[in-house]
CSV table of C-alpha atoms and ligand atoms in Angstrom, one decimal:
chain,number,residue,atom,x,y,z
A,465,MET,CA,51.7,90.0,-17.5
A,466,GLY,CA,51.0,87.3,-14.9
A,467,LYS,CA,51.0,83.6,-15.4
A,468,ILE,CA,47.9,81.8,-16.6
A,469,TRP,CA,47.2,78.2,-15.4
A,470,ASN,CA,45.3,76.9,-18.4
A,471,GLU,CA,45.9,79.3,-21.3
A,472,THR,CA,44.0,77.1,-23.8
A,473,LYS,CA,40.8,77.4,-21.8
A,474,GLU,CA,41.2,80.8,-20.1
A,475,CYS,CA,42.2,82.6,-23.3
A,476,MET,CA,40.0,80.8,-25.9
A,477,SER,CA,38.5,82.9,-28.6
A,478,ARG,CA,34.8,83.7,-28.0
A,479,ASP,CA,33.7,81.6,-31.0
A,480,ASP,CA,35.7,78.6,-29.9
A,481,MET,CA,34.3,79.0,-26.4
A,482,ARG,CA,30.7,79.1,-27.6
A,483,ARG,CA,31.3,76.0,-29.7
A,484,LEU,CA,32.8,74.1,-26.7
A,485,GLN,CA,30.0,75.3,-24.5
A,486,SER,CA,27.4,74.1,-27.0
A,487,GLU,CA,28.9,70.7,-27.3
A,488,ARG,CA,29.1,70.4,-23.5
A,489,LEU,CA,25.6,71.7,-23.0
A,490,LYS,CA,24.2,69.0,-25.3
A,491,LYS,CA,26.0,66.3,-23.3
A,492,VAL,CA,25.0,67.5,-19.9
A,493,VAL,CA,21.3,67.8,-20.9
A,494,GLU,CA,21.4,64.2,-22.1
A,495,ARG,CA,23.1,63.2,-18.9
A,496,VAL,CA,20.4,64.7,-16.6
A,497,TYR,CA,17.5,63.6,-18.9
A,498,TYR,CA,18.6,59.9,-18.9
A,499,ASN,CA,20.0,59.7,-15.4
A,500,CYS,CA,17.9,62.0,-13.2
A,501,GLU,CA,14.2,61.5,-12.9
A,502,PRO,CA,13.2,65.0,-11.6
A,503,TYR,CA,15.0,66.6,-14.6
A,504,ARG,CA,13.4,64.2,-17.1
A,505,LYS,CA,9.9,64.9,-15.7
A,506,ARG,CA,10.5,68.7,-15.6
A,507,MET,CA,11.8,68.7,-19.2
A,508,GLN,CA,8.9,66.6,-20.4
A,509,GLU,CA,6.4,69.0,-18.7
A,510,ALA,CA,8.1,71.9,-20.5
A,511,GLY,CA,7.8,69.9,-23.8
A,512,VAL,CA,11.6,69.9,-24.4
A,513,SER,CA,13.8,66.9,-25.1
A,514,PRO,CA,17.6,66.5,-25.5
A,515,ALA,CA,17.1,66.6,-29.3
A,516,ASP,CA,15.8,70.2,-29.0
A,517,ILE,CA,19.1,71.4,-27.6
A,518,LYS,CA,21.3,71.9,-30.7
A,519,SER,CA,23.4,74.9,-29.4
A,520,LEU,CA,23.8,77.3,-26.6
A,521,ASP,CA,21.0,79.5,-28.0
A,522,ASP,CA,18.6,76.7,-27.0
A,523,ILE,CA,19.4,76.9,-23.4
A,524,VAL,CA,16.4,79.3,-22.8
A,525,LYS,CA,14.1,76.4,-23.6
A,526,LEU,CA,15.2,74.6,-20.5
A,527,PRO,CA,13.5,75.0,-17.2
A,528,PHE,CA,15.3,76.6,-14.2
A,529,THR,CA,16.5,74.8,-11.1
A,530,SER,CA,16.1,76.5,-7.8
A,531,LYS,CA,17.3,76.1,-4.2
A,532,LYS,CA,13.8,74.7,-3.4
A,533,ASP,CA,14.5,71.8,-5.8
A,534,LEU,CA,17.6,70.9,-3.9
A,535,ARG,CA,15.6,70.8,-0.7
A,536,ASP,CA,12.7,68.9,-2.3
A,537,TYR,CA,15.0,66.2,-3.7
A,538,TYR,CA,17.2,66.2,-0.6
A,539,PRO,CA,19.5,64.4,-0.2
A,540,PHE,CA,20.3,62.5,-3.4
A,541,GLY,CA,17.4,63.1,-5.8
A,542,LEU,CA,19.3,65.3,-8.1
A,543,LEU,CA,22.3,63.1,-8.6
A,544,SER,CA,23.0,62.0,-12.2
A,545,SER,CA,25.7,59.4,-11.2
A,546,PRO,CA,25.1,56.2,-9.2
A,547,MET,CA,26.2,56.4,-5.5
A,548,SER,CA,29.1,54.1,-6.3
A,549,GLU,CA,30.7,56.9,-8.4
A,550,ILE,CA,30.2,59.6,-5.7
A,551,VAL,CA,33.5,60.0,-3.8
A,552,ARG,CA,32.6,63.2,-1.8
A,553,ILE,CA,29.6,65.0,-0.2
A,554,GLN,CA,29.7,68.7,0.6
A,555,GLY,CA,27.0,70.9,1.8
A,556,SER,CA,25.9,74.3,3.1
A,557,SER,CA,23.6,75.2,5.9
A,558,GLY,CA,21.1,77.1,3.8
A,559,THR,CA,18.9,79.6,5.4
A,560,THR,CA,16.1,77.4,6.7
A,561,GLY,CA,15.7,73.8,7.7
A,562,LYS,CA,17.6,71.1,5.9
A,563,PRO,CA,21.1,71.5,4.6
A,564,ILE,CA,21.8,71.5,0.9
A,565,VAL,CA,24.1,68.7,-0.1
A,566,ALA,CA,26.0,68.0,-3.3
A,567,GLY,CA,27.7,64.8,-4.5
A,568,TYR,CA,31.0,64.8,-6.5
A,569,THR,CA,32.6,62.1,-8.6
A,570,ARG,CA,36.4,61.7,-8.8
A,571,ARG,CA,36.4,63.7,-12.1
A,572,ASP,CA,34.3,66.5,-10.4
A,573,ILE,CA,36.9,66.7,-7.7
A,574,GLU,CA,39.7,66.9,-10.3
A,575,ILE,CA,38.0,69.7,-12.2
A,576,TRP,CA,37.4,71.5,-8.9
A,577,GLY,CA,41.2,71.4,-8.3
A,578,GLU,CA,41.8,72.6,-11.8
A,579,VAL,CA,39.5,75.7,-11.5
A,580,GLY,CA,41.0,76.4,-8.1
A,581,ALA,CA,44.5,76.3,-9.5
A,582,ARG,CA,43.4,78.8,-12.2
A,583,CYS,CA,42.3,81.2,-9.4
A,584,LEU,CA,45.5,80.9,-7.3
A,585,THR,CA,47.7,81.4,-10.4
A,586,ALA,CA,45.7,84.5,-11.3
A,587,TYR,CA,46.6,85.8,-7.8
A,588,GLY,CA,50.3,85.4,-8.6
A,589,LEU,CA,50.7,82.3,-6.5
A,590,GLY,CA,52.8,79.2,-7.4
A,591,LYS,CA,54.7,76.2,-6.2
A,592,ASN,CA,56.8,78.3,-3.7
A,593,ASP,CA,53.8,79.7,-1.9
A,594,ILE,CA,52.5,78.5,1.5
A,595,VAL,CA,48.8,79.0,1.6
A,596,GLN,CA,47.0,79.2,5.0
A,597,VAL,CA,43.4,77.9,4.5
A,598,SER,CA,41.3,79.5,7.2
A,599,TYR,CA,38.0,78.7,5.7
A,600,GLY,CA,36.1,76.2,7.7
A,601,TYR,CA,36.8,72.5,6.9
A,602,GLY,CA,33.9,70.1,6.9
A,603,LEU,CA,30.7,70.1,4.9
A,604,PHE,CA,31.3,73.8,3.9
A,605,THR,CA,33.1,73.9,0.6
A,606,GLY,CA,35.5,76.7,1.6
A,607,GLY,CA,38.1,74.6,3.5
A,608,LEU,CA,38.4,71.5,1.3
A,609,GLY,CA,37.8,73.5,-1.9
A,610,ALA,CA,40.7,75.9,-1.2
A,611,HIS,CA,42.8,73.0,0.0
A,612,GLY,CA,42.3,71.1,-3.3
A,613,ALA,CA,43.2,74.2,-5.2
A,614,VAL,CA,46.6,74.6,-3.5
A,615,GLU,CA,47.4,70.9,-3.9
A,616,THR,CA,46.6,71.0,-7.6
A,617,LEU,CA,48.7,74.2,-8.0
A,618,GLY,CA,51.6,72.4,-6.3
A,619,GLY,CA,51.9,75.0,-3.5
A,620,THR,CA,52.1,74.1,0.2
A,621,VAL,CA,48.8,74.0,2.0
A,622,LEU,CA,48.4,74.8,5.7
A,623,PRO,CA,45.0,73.4,6.6
A,624,MET,CA,44.2,75.7,9.6
A,625,SER,CA,40.4,75.8,9.2
A,626,ALA,CA,38.6,78.7,11.0
A,627,GLY,CA,39.0,79.6,14.7
A,628,ASN,CA,41.8,79.9,17.3
A,629,THR,CA,43.0,83.3,16.1
A,630,GLU,CA,46.2,83.3,18.2
A,631,LYS,CA,47.4,80.0,16.7
A,632,GLN,CA,46.5,81.3,13.3
A,633,ILE,CA,48.8,84.3,13.7
A,634,LEU,CA,51.6,82.2,15.3
A,635,MET,CA,51.6,79.7,12.4
A,636,MET,CA,51.4,82.5,9.8
A,637,HIS,CA,54.4,84.1,11.4
A,638,ASP,CA,56.5,81.1,12.1
A,639,LEU,CA,55.9,79.2,8.9
A,640,GLY,CA,56.4,82.2,6.6
A,641,VAL,CA,52.9,81.9,5.2
A,642,THR,CA,52.6,83.9,1.9
A,643,ALA,CA,48.8,83.7,1.2
A,644,LEU,CA,45.7,83.6,3.3
A,645,ALA,CA,42.4,82.1,2.2
A,646,CYS,CA,39.3,82.9,4.4
A,647,THR,CA,36.2,85.0,4.4
A,648,PRO,CA,36.7,88.8,4.2
A,649,SER,CA,35.2,89.2,7.7
A,650,TYR,CA,37.6,86.6,9.2
A,651,ALA,CA,40.5,88.4,7.5
A,652,LEU,CA,39.5,91.6,9.4
A,653,TYR,CA,39.3,89.6,12.6
A,654,LEU,CA,42.8,88.1,11.9
A,655,ALA,CA,44.1,91.6,11.2
A,656,GLU,CA,43.0,92.7,14.7
A,657,GLY,CA,44.7,89.6,16.1
A,658,LEU,CA,47.9,90.4,14.2
A,659,ALA,CA,47.9,93.9,15.5
A,660,ALA,CA,47.3,92.7,19.1
A,661,SER,CA,50.0,90.0,18.9
A,662,GLY,CA,52.7,92.7,18.9
A,663,LEU,CA,54.6,90.8,16.3
A,664,PRO,CA,56.3,93.2,13.8
A,665,ARG,CA,54.6,93.1,10.4
A,666,GLU,CA,58.0,92.9,8.6
A,667,GLU,CA,58.5,89.5,10.2
A,668,PHE,CA,55.5,88.1,8.2
A,669,LYS,CA,55.7,87.1,4.5
A,670,LEU,CA,52.0,87.4,3.8
A,671,ARG,CA,51.3,89.1,0.5
A,672,VAL,CA,48.1,87.8,-1.0
A,673,GLY,CA,44.6,87.1,0.2
A,674,ALA,CA,41.9,84.9,-1.4
A,675,PHE,CA,38.7,86.1,0.0
A,676,GLY,CA,35.1,85.1,-0.7
A,677,ALA,CA,32.0,83.2,0.5
A,678,GLU,CA,30.2,86.4,1.3
A,679,PRO,CA,29.6,89.8,-0.4
A,680,TRP,CA,32.3,92.4,0.3
A,681,THR,CA,32.7,95.9,-1.1
A,682,GLU,CA,35.7,97.7,-2.6
A,683,GLN,CA,35.8,99.8,0.5
A,684,MET,CA,36.1,96.6,2.6
A,685,ARG,CA,38.9,95.4,0.2
A,686,ARG,CA,40.9,98.6,0.8
A,687,ASP,CA,40.4,98.3,4.6
A,688,ILE,CA,41.7,94.7,4.6
A,689,GLU,CA,44.6,95.5,2.3
A,690,ASN,CA,45.7,98.4,4.5
A,691,LYS,CA,45.3,96.5,7.8
A,692,LEU,CA,47.1,93.3,6.5
A,693,GLY,CA,49.5,94.9,4.1
A,694,ILE,CA,48.5,92.5,1.3
A,695,LYS,CA,46.8,92.5,-2.1
A,696,ALA,CA,43.2,91.1,-1.6
A,697,TYR,CA,41.6,89.1,-4.4
A,698,ASP,CA,38.0,88.0,-4.8
A,699,ILE,CA,37.1,84.3,-5.2
A,700,TYR,CA,33.5,83.2,-5.9
A,701,GLY,CA,31.7,80.0,-5.7
A,702,LEU,CA,28.7,78.1,-4.4
A,703,THR,CA,28.1,74.6,-3.1
A,704,GLU,CA,25.4,73.7,-5.6
A,705,ILE,CA,27.7,74.5,-8.6
A,706,MET,CA,31.1,73.4,-7.1
A,707,GLY,CA,32.4,75.5,-4.3
A,708,PRO,CA,35.2,78.2,-4.4
A,709,GLY,CA,36.7,78.4,-7.9
A,710,VAL,CA,33.7,79.1,-10.0
A,711,GLY,CA,35.2,82.6,-10.6
A,712,TYR,CA,38.3,84.6,-9.6
A,713,GLU,CA,39.9,88.0,-10.1
A,714,CYS,CA,43.0,88.5,-12.1
A,715,GLU,CA,45.7,91.2,-11.3
A,716,PHE,CA,43.6,93.9,-12.9
A,717,GLN,CA,40.6,93.3,-10.6
A,718,HIS,CA,38.0,94.6,-13.1
A,719,GLY,CA,35.5,91.9,-12.2
A,720,THR,CA,35.6,88.2,-11.6
A,721,HIS,CA,36.5,85.8,-14.5
A,722,ILE,CA,34.2,82.9,-14.7
A,723,CYS,CA,35.5,79.4,-15.6
A,724,GLU,CA,32.8,79.3,-18.3
A,725,ASP,CA,34.1,76.2,-20.0
A,726,HIS,CA,32.7,74.5,-16.9
A,727,PHE,CA,30.0,76.8,-15.6
A,728,TYR,CA,27.9,78.7,-18.1
A,729,PRO,CA,26.5,82.0,-16.7
A,730,GLU,CA,23.3,83.8,-17.7
A,731,ILE,CA,21.7,86.9,-16.1
A,732,VAL,CA,17.9,87.0,-15.7
A,733,ASP,CA,15.4,89.4,-14.2
A,734,PRO,CA,14.8,88.0,-10.7
A,735,VAL,CA,11.1,88.8,-10.9
A,736,THR,CA,10.1,88.0,-14.5
A,737,SER,CA,12.9,85.3,-15.0
A,738,GLU,CA,13.5,86.8,-18.5
A,739,PRO,CA,17.1,87.2,-19.7
A,740,VAL,CA,18.2,90.8,-19.3
A,741,ALA,CA,20.0,92.9,-22.0
A,742,PRO,CA,23.8,92.2,-22.3
A,743,GLY,CA,25.6,94.1,-19.5
A,744,GLU,CA,22.5,94.7,-17.4
A,745,LYS,CA,22.2,93.7,-13.8
A,746,GLY,CA,20.1,90.8,-12.6
A,747,GLU,CA,20.2,87.4,-11.0
A,748,LEU,CA,23.1,85.1,-11.9
A,749,VAL,CA,22.1,81.7,-13.3
A,750,PHE,CA,24.5,78.8,-13.8
A,751,THR,CA,24.5,75.6,-15.9
A,752,THR,CA,27.2,73.2,-15.0
A,753,LEU,CA,28.7,72.0,-18.3
A,754,THR,CA,31.0,69.1,-17.2
A,755,LYS,CA,29.8,68.0,-13.8
A,756,GLU,CA,28.9,64.3,-13.4
A,757,GLY,CA,27.8,63.9,-9.8
A,758,MET,CA,25.1,66.6,-9.5
A,759,PRO,CA,25.0,68.6,-12.7
A,760,LEU,CA,22.5,71.5,-12.5
A,761,ILE,CA,20.7,73.2,-15.4
A,762,ARG,CA,20.0,76.9,-15.2
A,763,PHE,CA,20.4,77.1,-11.4
A,764,ARG,CA,19.1,80.3,-9.9
A,765,THR,CA,21.8,81.5,-7.6
A,766,ARG,CA,19.9,84.5,-6.1
A,767,ASP,CA,23.2,86.5,-6.5
A,768,LEU,CA,22.9,89.9,-8.1
A,769,THR,CA,25.5,91.0,-10.6
A,770,ARG,CA,26.1,91.8,-14.3
A,771,LEU,CA,28.4,90.2,-17.0
A,772,ILE,CA,31.3,91.9,-18.7
A,773,TYR,CA,32.3,90.5,-22.1
A,774,ASP,CA,35.2,92.8,-23.2
A,775,LYS,CA,38.6,91.3,-23.4
A,776,CYS,CA,40.5,91.8,-20.1
A,777,GLU,CA,44.0,93.4,-20.0
A,778,CYS,CA,45.3,90.2,-18.4
A,779,GLY,CA,44.8,88.3,-21.7
A,780,ARG,CA,42.0,86.1,-20.5
A,781,THR,CA,38.9,86.0,-22.6
A,782,ALA,CA,36.8,84.3,-19.9
A,783,VAL,CA,33.7,86.5,-19.2
A,784,ARG,CA,33.8,88.5,-16.0
A,785,MET,CA,31.1,89.3,-13.5
A,786,ASP,CA,30.9,92.4,-11.4
A,787,LYS,CA,31.3,92.2,-7.7
A,788,ILE,CA,28.2,90.6,-6.2
A,789,MET,CA,26.1,93.5,-4.9
A,790,GLY,CA,24.0,91.2,-2.7
A,791,ARG,CA,21.5,88.4,-2.9
A,792,CYS,CA,17.9,88.8,-4.0
A,793,ASP,CA,17.1,87.4,-0.5
A,794,ASP,CA,19.5,89.9,1.2
A,795,MET,CA,17.5,92.8,0.0
A,796,MET,CA,15.4,94.4,2.7
A,797,ILE,CA,12.4,96.4,1.9
A,798,ILE,CA,12.2,99.1,4.5
A,799,ARG,CA,9.3,101.6,4.2
A,800,GLY,CA,9.1,100.6,0.6
A,801,VAL,CA,12.7,101.3,-0.2
A,802,ASN,CA,15.1,98.5,-1.3
A,803,VAL,CA,18.1,98.4,0.9
A,804,PHE,CA,21.2,96.1,0.7
A,805,PRO,CA,23.6,95.5,3.6
A,806,SER,CA,26.5,96.2,1.1
A,807,GLN,CA,25.3,99.8,0.8
A,808,VAL,CA,25.7,100.2,4.5
A,809,GLU,CA,29.1,98.5,4.5
A,810,ALA,CA,30.3,100.9,1.7
A,811,VAL,CA,29.4,104.0,3.7
A,812,ILE,CA,30.8,102.8,6.9
A,813,CYS,CA,34.1,101.6,5.4
A,814,GLU,CA,34.5,104.9,3.6
A,815,THR,CA,34.3,106.9,6.8
A,816,GLU,CA,37.6,107.2,8.7
A,817,GLU,CA,36.2,107.2,12.2
A,818,PHE,CA,34.5,103.7,12.0
A,819,GLU,CA,35.6,100.1,12.2
A,820,PRO,CA,34.2,98.0,9.4
A,821,HIS,CA,31.9,96.2,11.9
A,822,PHE,CA,28.2,96.9,12.1
A,823,PHE,CA,24.9,95.2,12.8
A,824,ILE,CA,21.5,96.0,11.3
A,825,THR,CA,18.2,95.3,13.1
A,826,VAL,CA,15.0,95.8,11.2
A,827,ASP,CA,11.6,95.7,13.0
A,828,ARG,CA,8.1,96.9,12.6
A,829,VAL,CA,6.7,99.2,15.3
A,830,ASN,CA,3.2,100.6,15.1
A,831,ASN,CA,2.9,99.4,11.6
A,832,SER,CA,6.0,101.3,10.5
A,833,ASP,CA,9.4,99.8,9.6
A,834,THR,CA,12.4,100.7,11.7
A,835,MET,CA,16.1,100.2,11.0
A,836,GLU,CA,18.7,100.4,13.6
A,837,ILE,CA,22.4,100.3,12.7
A,838,LYS,CA,25.0,99.7,15.4
A,839,VAL,CA,28.5,100.8,14.3
A,840,GLU,CA,31.8,100.4,16.1
A,841,VAL,CA,33.8,103.6,16.5
A,842,LYS,CA,37.6,103.3,16.2
A,843,GLU,CA,39.5,103.4,19.5
A,844,GLN,CA,41.1,106.8,18.8
A,845,TYR,CA,37.7,108.5,18.0
A,846,TYR,CA,35.7,106.9,20.9
A,847,THR,CA,35.6,109.6,23.6
A,848,ASP,CA,33.6,110.9,26.5
A,849,ASP,CA,32.9,114.2,24.6
A,850,ILE,CA,29.2,113.8,24.1
A,851,ARG,CA,28.8,116.7,21.7
A,852,GLY,CA,31.6,115.2,19.5
A,853,MET,CA,30.0,111.8,19.5
A,854,LEU,CA,26.6,113.3,18.7
A,855,LYS,CA,28.1,115.1,15.8
A,856,LEU,CA,29.8,112.0,14.5
A,857,ARG,CA,26.5,110.1,14.7
A,858,GLU,CA,24.7,112.8,12.9
A,859,SER,CA,27.2,113.0,10.1
A,860,LEU,CA,27.0,109.2,9.6
A,861,ALA,CA,23.2,109.2,9.7
A,862,HIS,CA,23.2,111.9,7.1
A,863,LYS,CA,25.6,110.0,4.7
A,864,LEU,CA,23.5,106.8,5.2
A,865,HIS,CA,20.3,108.7,4.4
A,866,SER,CA,21.7,110.1,1.2
A,867,VAL,CA,22.8,106.6,0.0
A,868,LEU,CA,19.8,104.5,1.3
A,869,GLY,CA,17.0,107.0,0.9
A,870,ILE,CA,15.7,106.3,4.4
A,871,HIS,CA,16.6,107.6,7.9
A,872,PRO,CA,18.2,104.7,9.9
A,873,ASP,CA,18.6,105.0,13.7
A,874,VAL,CA,22.3,105.0,14.1
A,875,LYS,CA,23.9,103.8,17.4
A,876,LEU,CA,27.6,104.3,18.0
A,877,VAL,CA,29.2,101.5,20.0
A,878,GLU,CA,32.5,100.8,21.6
A,879,PRO,CA,35.4,99.4,19.7
A,880,ARG,CA,35.5,95.5,19.7
A,881,SER,CA,31.9,95.3,21.2
A,882,LEU,CA,30.2,93.7,18.2
A,883,GLU,CA,30.5,90.0,17.7
A,884,ARG,CA,33.3,89.0,15.2
A,885,SER,CA,32.8,86.3,12.6
A,886,GLN,CA,35.2,83.4,11.8
A,887,GLY,CA,33.1,82.4,8.8
A,888,LYS,CA,30.4,84.2,7.0
A,889,ALA,CA,29.4,87.4,8.8
A,890,LYS,CA,25.9,87.8,10.2
A,891,ARG,CA,25.1,91.4,9.9
A,892,VAL,CA,21.3,91.6,9.8
A,893,LEU,CA,18.5,90.6,12.1
A,894,ASP,CA,15.1,91.2,10.5
A,895,LYS,CA,12.6,90.8,13.3
A,896,ARG,CA,9.7,91.3,10.9
A,897,LYS,CA,10.3,87.8,9.6
A,898,PHE,CA,9.3,86.3,12.9
A,899,THR,CA,6.4,88.6,13.8
A,900,ASN,CA,4.7,89.3,10.5
A,901,ASP,CA,5.0,86.2,8.3
B,1381,LIG,O1,30.5,80.2,0.1
B,1381,LIG,C1,31.7,78.8,-1.5
B,1381,LIG,C2,32.9,79.6,-1.3
B,1381,LIG,C3,33.8,79.3,-0.3
B,1381,LIG,C4,33.2,80.7,-2.1
B,1381,LIG,C5,34.9,80.0,-0.1
B,1381,LIG,C6,34.4,81.4,-2.0
B,1381,LIG,C7,35.2,81.1,-1.0
B,1381,LIG,P1,28.0,78.5,-0.1
B,1381,LIG,O2,28.2,78.3,1.3
B,1381,LIG,O3,27.1,77.6,-0.9
B,1381,LIG,O4,29.4,78.4,-0.9
B,1381,LIG,O5,27.5,80.0,-0.4
B,1381,LIG,C8,27.4,80.5,-1.7
B,1381,LIG,O6,27.9,82.7,-1.0
B,1381,LIG,O7,25.7,82.2,-3.7
B,1381,LIG,C9,27.0,84.0,-2.7
B,1381,LIG,O8,25.8,84.5,-2.2
B,1381,LIG,C10,28.0,84.0,-1.6
B,1381,LIG,N1,29.4,84.2,-2.1
B,1381,LIG,C11,30.3,83.3,-2.4
B,1381,LIG,N2,31.5,83.8,-2.8
B,1381,LIG,C12,31.2,85.2,-2.9
B,1381,LIG,C13,32.0,86.3,-3.3
B,1381,LIG,C14,30.5,79.2,-0.7
B,1381,LIG,N3,33.2,86.2,-3.7
B,1381,LIG,C15,27.0,81.9,-1.7
B,1381,LIG,N4,31.4,87.5,-3.3
B,1381,LIG,C16,26.9,82.5,-3.0
B,1381,LIG,C17,30.1,87.6,-2.9
B,1381,LIG,C18,29.9,85.4,-2.5
B,1381,LIG,N5,29.3,86.6,-2.5
């Protein structure tokens, strides 16, 4: 069995974990109530005070926090520590308008490093590893978050940030990099760069990837593993809660373990906001149990998944979540049918003839929704034989129809013609949002 960074916390009995979470919940509720005006007001409106929170079961009495709250109280309205205690600001671009920013105390940064080290240890990494961090550095939590994780672990960090693919490959080769941390889409881009470099694979020491920041399917994992010749692990996180390190896969890869002594997860129905039955799918909600700078209570992530409570073969008892299937706001309703980009990705990655690169355009023409999917054909299958290409297109359209339940308009495009991403991939353009809002 692999090493575990913090056995006391990662392998705690369920009863002990609940006790710890209850204690921490009481403390964090007091903290926001007495230090953060919007939380106090919100709790008073809901008729709940810190004295009503006696254990974890009482969490349902507390109001939710949403992304909108972070925008409404931008930039510092949700802080529960004075600015003199805040040592770092990170942020994310968000989908519209203002960025979302989060403030961290020194202790928050230490805990972030600790949870990050748990992830890297679960991937089989240690002091002798050189980790190339190719997540963007800056406000985005990916770069500095992964960086802190490697330093806490005691490995060697190579802070490449995203971009400049040729230099990335050169450094990976020359320095004997053993692990790569970046988005799964950038990993694919780097795999193309590696193939084009002509450098023999056996001269690289790369064996592990820590990929996250965007949804990716099992099919995409296999594709990356084959192309890079590594084992690819999932890492999950979000700016509002911490950044990368909220959850991680172990060697068994049956879901993502959540660092639930710091981040308490719930699953609710995205429409009714009611908790779902154990094991059911729904929207992931987090309460930070130890954060000082910007603790959040029952934060609605918009991410869709389910929780798995069985003991994992790795020995960790920390609850797991299924791969994120998408976000509530990723879901497209096309002719009344719910469609997720991850479904399209799964079909395309499963089909030998295509590259894992596609672009979806949704529109409304004559009051009817349209969906066009551009897909890159692999070099060796891209030919002048029109009949062959038509057949390929038909067979993909057929597979997509059987999975999505609607008929998309499939367009086959040349290899390397779709834009590559160095960060989070942009795979959908929904023109209806501009014309019909
Ligand atoms: O993406 C933090 C991060 C950086 C995680 C690097 C992992 C690696 P945000 O920019 O705030 O933070 O975006 C958070 O990205 O709510 C999910 O929708 C999505 N996401 C993050 N990790 C995963 C993952 C960072 N492993 C949002 N699988 C989250 C699926 C993910 N989606």
